[in-house]
């Protein structure tokens, strides 16, 4: 039997100016249900600093790791715009093998992306995320590749306390983490009979973050370290308000 070790650490240090308003992970924690999965855009659509996203960190066995982010933001791309950002790195064989990067980029203005709540699904362009607390399905299509990935958490979703840090009244961030998951699926290159990165199998970490902080309250320093290996997952985060 394989032993899976999962360590999660979240630290924060409050400065004297903000100590009165700063509230890290207050309250008692509660279980995460399928009702918690949809993005809460309707609740925060009038918040100028709202950004919310899922981040998938994939670590296939004997293949380069890659990350896919999918979410919605009122910043930068226009109010209520959705985005997908990531890349998949193909490693060749031999000492002089070339490294090819397949970009995964999608944007959609407010009203052009779709979300359902029962069951949860989020569609941005040709990228679709859906599932439950026990299984996510991620489908990706670009001009170069198609991918179908199944992510099954090996440990329950976790959040410290309520999962929310209040930097000031109404401003802060929320976090949920599926620290240990297994990923299975395939990634194929279009226009070629030979499959690329086929039979993807390995481990993953899934992070869900909702941010409503104005630029002036963003942490001055933020340390983020994670390691996903065959026998362990480690996530360490520390920030200084």
mmCIF file of C-alpha atoms in Angstrom, residues 39-196:
data_model
loop_
_atom_site.group_PDB
_atom_site.id
_atom_site.type_symbol
_atom_site.label_atom_id
_atom_site.label_comp_id
_atom_site.label_asym_id
_atom_site.label_seq_id
_atom_site.Cartn_x
_atom_site.Cartn_y
_atom_site.Cartn_z
ATOM 1 C CA UNK A 39 -17.655 30.868 -9.421
ATOM 2 C CA UNK A 40 -19.467 33.585 -7.469
ATOM 3 C CA UNK A 41 -19.461 36.195 -10.207
ATOM 4 C CA UNK A 42 -23.080 37.244 -9.697
ATOM 5 C CA UNK A 43 -22.334 38.049 -6.057
ATOM 6 C CA UNK A 44 -19.215 40.098 -6.838
ATOM 7 C CA UNK A 45 -19.873 41.420 -10.361
ATOM 8 C CA UNK A 46 -20.030 45.020 -9.105
ATOM 9 C CA UNK A 47 -16.765 44.733 -7.148
ATOM 10 C CA UNK A 48 -14.060 46.566 -9.111
ATOM 11 C CA UNK A 49 -11.269 44.325 -7.794
ATOM 12 C CA UNK A 50 -12.991 40.935 -8.103
ATOM 13 C CA UNK A 51 -10.969 38.040 -9.547
ATOM 14 C CA UNK A 52 -11.741 34.344 -9.109
ATOM 15 C CA UNK A 53 -10.077 31.317 -10.627
ATOM 16 C CA UNK A 54 -9.333 27.614 -10.527
ATOM 17 C CA UNK A 55 -5.681 26.655 -10.866
ATOM 18 C CA UNK A 56 -4.684 23.111 -11.814
ATOM 19 C CA UNK A 57 -1.067 22.124 -11.224
ATOM 20 C CA UNK A 58 -0.379 18.851 -13.068
ATOM 21 C CA UNK A 59 2.612 16.589 -12.442
ATOM 22 C CA UNK A 60 2.522 13.661 -14.873
ATOM 23 C CA UNK A 61 4.909 10.797 -14.193
ATOM 24 C CA UNK A 62 8.119 11.168 -16.267
ATOM 25 C CA UNK A 63 6.731 14.175 -18.140
ATOM 26 C CA UNK A 64 7.102 17.939 -17.615
ATOM 27 C CA UNK A 65 4.625 19.524 -15.166
ATOM 28 C CA UNK A 66 2.147 22.113 -16.421
ATOM 29 C CA UNK A 67 -0.479 24.483 -15.045
ATOM 30 C CA UNK A 68 -3.892 25.535 -16.370
ATOM 31 C CA UNK A 69 -5.793 28.486 -14.889
ATOM 32 C CA UNK A 70 -9.443 29.252 -15.646
ATOM 33 C CA UNK A 71 -11.469 32.060 -14.116
ATOM 34 C CA UNK A 72 -13.264 35.409 -14.287
ATOM 35 C CA UNK A 73 -12.081 38.924 -13.457
ATOM 36 C CA UNK A 74 -13.217 42.551 -13.416
ATOM 37 C CA UNK A 75 -9.617 43.668 -13.902
ATOM 38 C CA UNK A 76 -7.607 44.119 -17.074
ATOM 39 C CA UNK A 77 -9.652 42.269 -19.674
ATOM 40 C CA UNK A 78 -12.893 44.118 -18.994
ATOM 41 C CA UNK A 79 -15.585 43.737 -16.379
ATOM 42 C CA UNK A 80 -16.786 40.153 -16.114
ATOM 43 C CA UNK A 81 -14.298 38.786 -18.637
ATOM 44 C CA UNK A 82 -13.323 35.115 -18.418
ATOM 45 C CA UNK A 83 -9.881 33.735 -19.164
ATOM 46 C CA UNK A 84 -7.902 30.535 -19.555
ATOM 47 C CA UNK A 85 -4.126 30.635 -19.276
ATOM 48 C CA UNK A 86 -1.502 27.904 -19.322
ATOM 49 C CA UNK A 87 0.920 25.910 -21.399
ATOM 50 C CA UNK A 88 1.880 22.293 -21.935
ATOM 51 C CA UNK A 89 5.536 21.458 -22.477
ATOM 52 C CA UNK A 90 6.536 18.530 -24.664
ATOM 53 C CA UNK A 91 9.987 17.086 -24.081
ATOM 54 C CA UNK A 92 11.731 15.213 -26.866
ATOM 55 C CA UNK A 93 14.247 12.420 -26.494
ATOM 56 C CA UNK A 94 18.029 12.645 -26.389
ATOM 57 C CA UNK A 95 20.452 15.270 -25.107
ATOM 58 C CA UNK A 96 19.634 17.766 -27.847
ATOM 59 C CA UNK A 97 15.890 17.246 -27.844
ATOM 60 C CA UNK A 98 13.825 20.336 -28.562
ATOM 61 C CA UNK A 99 11.244 21.530 -26.061
ATOM 62 C CA UNK A 100 7.926 22.526 -27.604
ATOM 63 C CA UNK A 101 5.411 24.588 -25.675
ATOM 64 C CA UNK A 102 1.716 24.442 -26.550
ATOM 65 C CA UNK A 103 -0.055 27.557 -25.255
ATOM 66 C CA UNK A 104 -3.572 27.370 -23.863
ATOM 67 C CA UNK A 105 -5.073 30.866 -24.073
ATOM 68 C CA UNK A 106 -8.752 31.821 -24.157
ATOM 69 C CA UNK A 107 -10.656 34.995 -23.317
ATOM 70 C CA UNK A 108 -14.372 35.735 -23.354
ATOM 71 C CA UNK A 109 -16.186 38.946 -22.533
ATOM 72 C CA UNK A 110 -19.016 39.068 -20.017
ATOM 73 C CA UNK A 111 -21.962 37.172 -21.457
ATOM 74 C CA UNK A 112 -19.768 35.140 -23.818
ATOM 75 C CA UNK A 113 -18.757 32.529 -21.254
ATOM 76 C CA UNK A 114 -21.122 30.043 -19.640
ATOM 77 C CA UNK A 115 -21.541 28.561 -16.193
ATOM 78 C CA UNK A 116 -24.020 26.055 -14.803
ATOM 79 C CA UNK A 117 -24.434 25.269 -11.117
ATOM 80 C CA UNK A 118 -26.256 21.921 -10.948
ATOM 81 C CA UNK A 119 -24.091 20.242 -12.048
ATOM 82 C CA UNK A 120 -21.172 22.653 -12.015
ATOM 83 C CA UNK A 121 -19.572 23.490 -15.363
ATOM 84 C CA UNK A 122 -17.620 26.469 -16.679
ATOM 85 C CA UNK A 123 -17.037 27.012 -20.409
ATOM 86 C CA UNK A 124 -14.644 29.634 -21.781
ATOM 87 C CA UNK A 125 -14.202 29.413 -25.537
ATOM 88 C CA UNK A 126 -13.111 25.862 -26.335
ATOM 89 C CA UNK A 127 -12.154 25.026 -22.756
ATOM 90 C CA UNK A 128 -14.637 23.380 -20.405
ATOM 91 C CA UNK A 129 -14.323 22.550 -16.703
ATOM 92 C CA UNK A 130 -16.978 20.567 -14.880
ATOM 93 C CA UNK A 131 -17.540 18.081 -12.114
ATOM 94 C CA UNK A 132 -18.081 17.558 -8.413
ATOM 95 C CA UNK A 133 -16.008 17.702 -5.226
ATOM 96 C CA UNK A 134 -14.904 14.139 -6.027
ATOM 97 C CA UNK A 135 -14.079 14.513 -9.727
ATOM 98 C CA UNK A 136 -13.214 17.275 -12.181
ATOM 99 C CA UNK A 137 -13.237 16.918 -15.962
ATOM 100 C CA UNK A 138 -11.155 19.370 -17.988
ATOM 101 C CA UNK A 139 -11.523 19.528 -21.764
ATOM 102 C CA UNK A 140 -9.142 21.700 -23.778
ATOM 103 C CA UNK A 141 -9.009 22.487 -27.474
ATOM 104 C CA UNK A 142 -6.577 24.864 -29.184
ATOM 105 C CA UNK A 143 -5.414 25.266 -32.771
ATOM 106 C CA UNK A 144 -2.693 22.700 -32.028
ATOM 107 C CA UNK A 145 -3.978 20.201 -29.482
ATOM 108 C CA UNK A 146 -6.991 18.565 -27.864
ATOM 109 C CA UNK A 147 -6.915 17.328 -24.288
ATOM 110 C CA UNK A 148 -9.265 15.394 -22.035
ATOM 111 C CA UNK A 149 -8.186 15.195 -18.398
ATOM 112 C CA UNK A 150 -9.914 13.598 -15.413
ATOM 113 C CA UNK A 151 -8.867 14.802 -11.955
ATOM 114 C CA UNK A 152 -9.888 12.757 -8.915
ATOM 115 C CA UNK A 153 -9.023 14.177 -5.463
ATOM 116 C CA UNK A 154 -7.329 11.680 -3.149
ATOM 117 C CA UNK A 155 -7.954 13.835 -0.066
ATOM 118 C CA UNK A 156 -10.984 16.041 0.664
ATOM 119 C CA UNK A 157 -10.973 19.723 -0.218
ATOM 120 C CA UNK A 158 -9.478 21.844 2.566
ATOM 121 C CA UNK A 159 -9.684 25.431 3.755
ATOM 122 C CA UNK A 160 -8.423 26.950 6.993
ATOM 123 C CA UNK A 161 -11.406 28.135 9.017
ATOM 124 C CA UNK A 162 -13.834 29.884 6.709
ATOM 125 C CA UNK A 163 -11.046 30.019 4.141
ATOM 126 C CA UNK A 164 -11.227 33.823 4.005
ATOM 127 C CA UNK A 165 -8.644 36.440 4.999
ATOM 128 C CA UNK A 166 -10.010 39.947 5.610
ATOM 129 C CA UNK A 167 -7.377 42.609 4.930
ATOM 130 C CA UNK A 168 -9.940 45.360 5.587
ATOM 131 C CA UNK A 169 -13.750 45.412 5.711
ATOM 132 C CA UNK A 170 -14.999 43.944 2.433
ATOM 133 C CA UNK A 171 -11.503 43.371 1.037
ATOM 134 C CA UNK A 172 -9.606 40.108 1.198
ATOM 135 C CA UNK A 173 -9.331 36.708 -0.412
ATOM 136 C CA UNK A 174 -10.727 33.196 -0.047
ATOM 137 C CA UNK A 175 -9.000 29.912 -0.757
ATOM 138 C CA UNK A 176 -9.926 26.251 -1.143
ATOM 139 C CA UNK A 177 -7.365 23.557 -1.906
ATOM 140 C CA UNK A 178 -7.586 20.002 -3.149
ATOM 141 C CA UNK A 179 -4.031 19.220 -2.102
ATOM 142 C CA UNK A 180 -3.698 15.724 -3.508
ATOM 143 C CA UNK A 181 -5.373 14.409 -6.653
ATOM 144 C CA UNK A 182 -4.619 11.965 -9.425
ATOM 145 C CA UNK A 183 -4.869 12.962 -13.080
ATOM 146 C CA UNK A 184 -5.581 10.661 -16.007
ATOM 147 C CA UNK A 185 -6.268 11.399 -19.652
ATOM 148 C CA UNK A 186 -4.683 12.185 -22.975
ATOM 149 C CA UNK A 187 -3.350 15.130 -24.953
ATOM 150 C CA UNK A 188 -3.150 14.886 -28.729
ATOM 151 C CA UNK A 189 -1.650 17.074 -31.402
ATOM 152 C CA UNK A 190 -3.988 18.004 -34.231
ATOM 153 C CA UNK A 191 -3.144 17.038 -37.779
ATOM 154 C CA UNK A 192 -0.795 14.234 -36.799
ATOM 155 C CA UNK A 193 -1.476 10.558 -36.393
ATOM 156 C CA UNK A 194 1.113 10.298 -33.648
ATOM 157 C CA UNK A 195 -0.253 11.176 -30.247
ATOM 158 C CA UNK A 196 1.473 13.772 -28.108
#
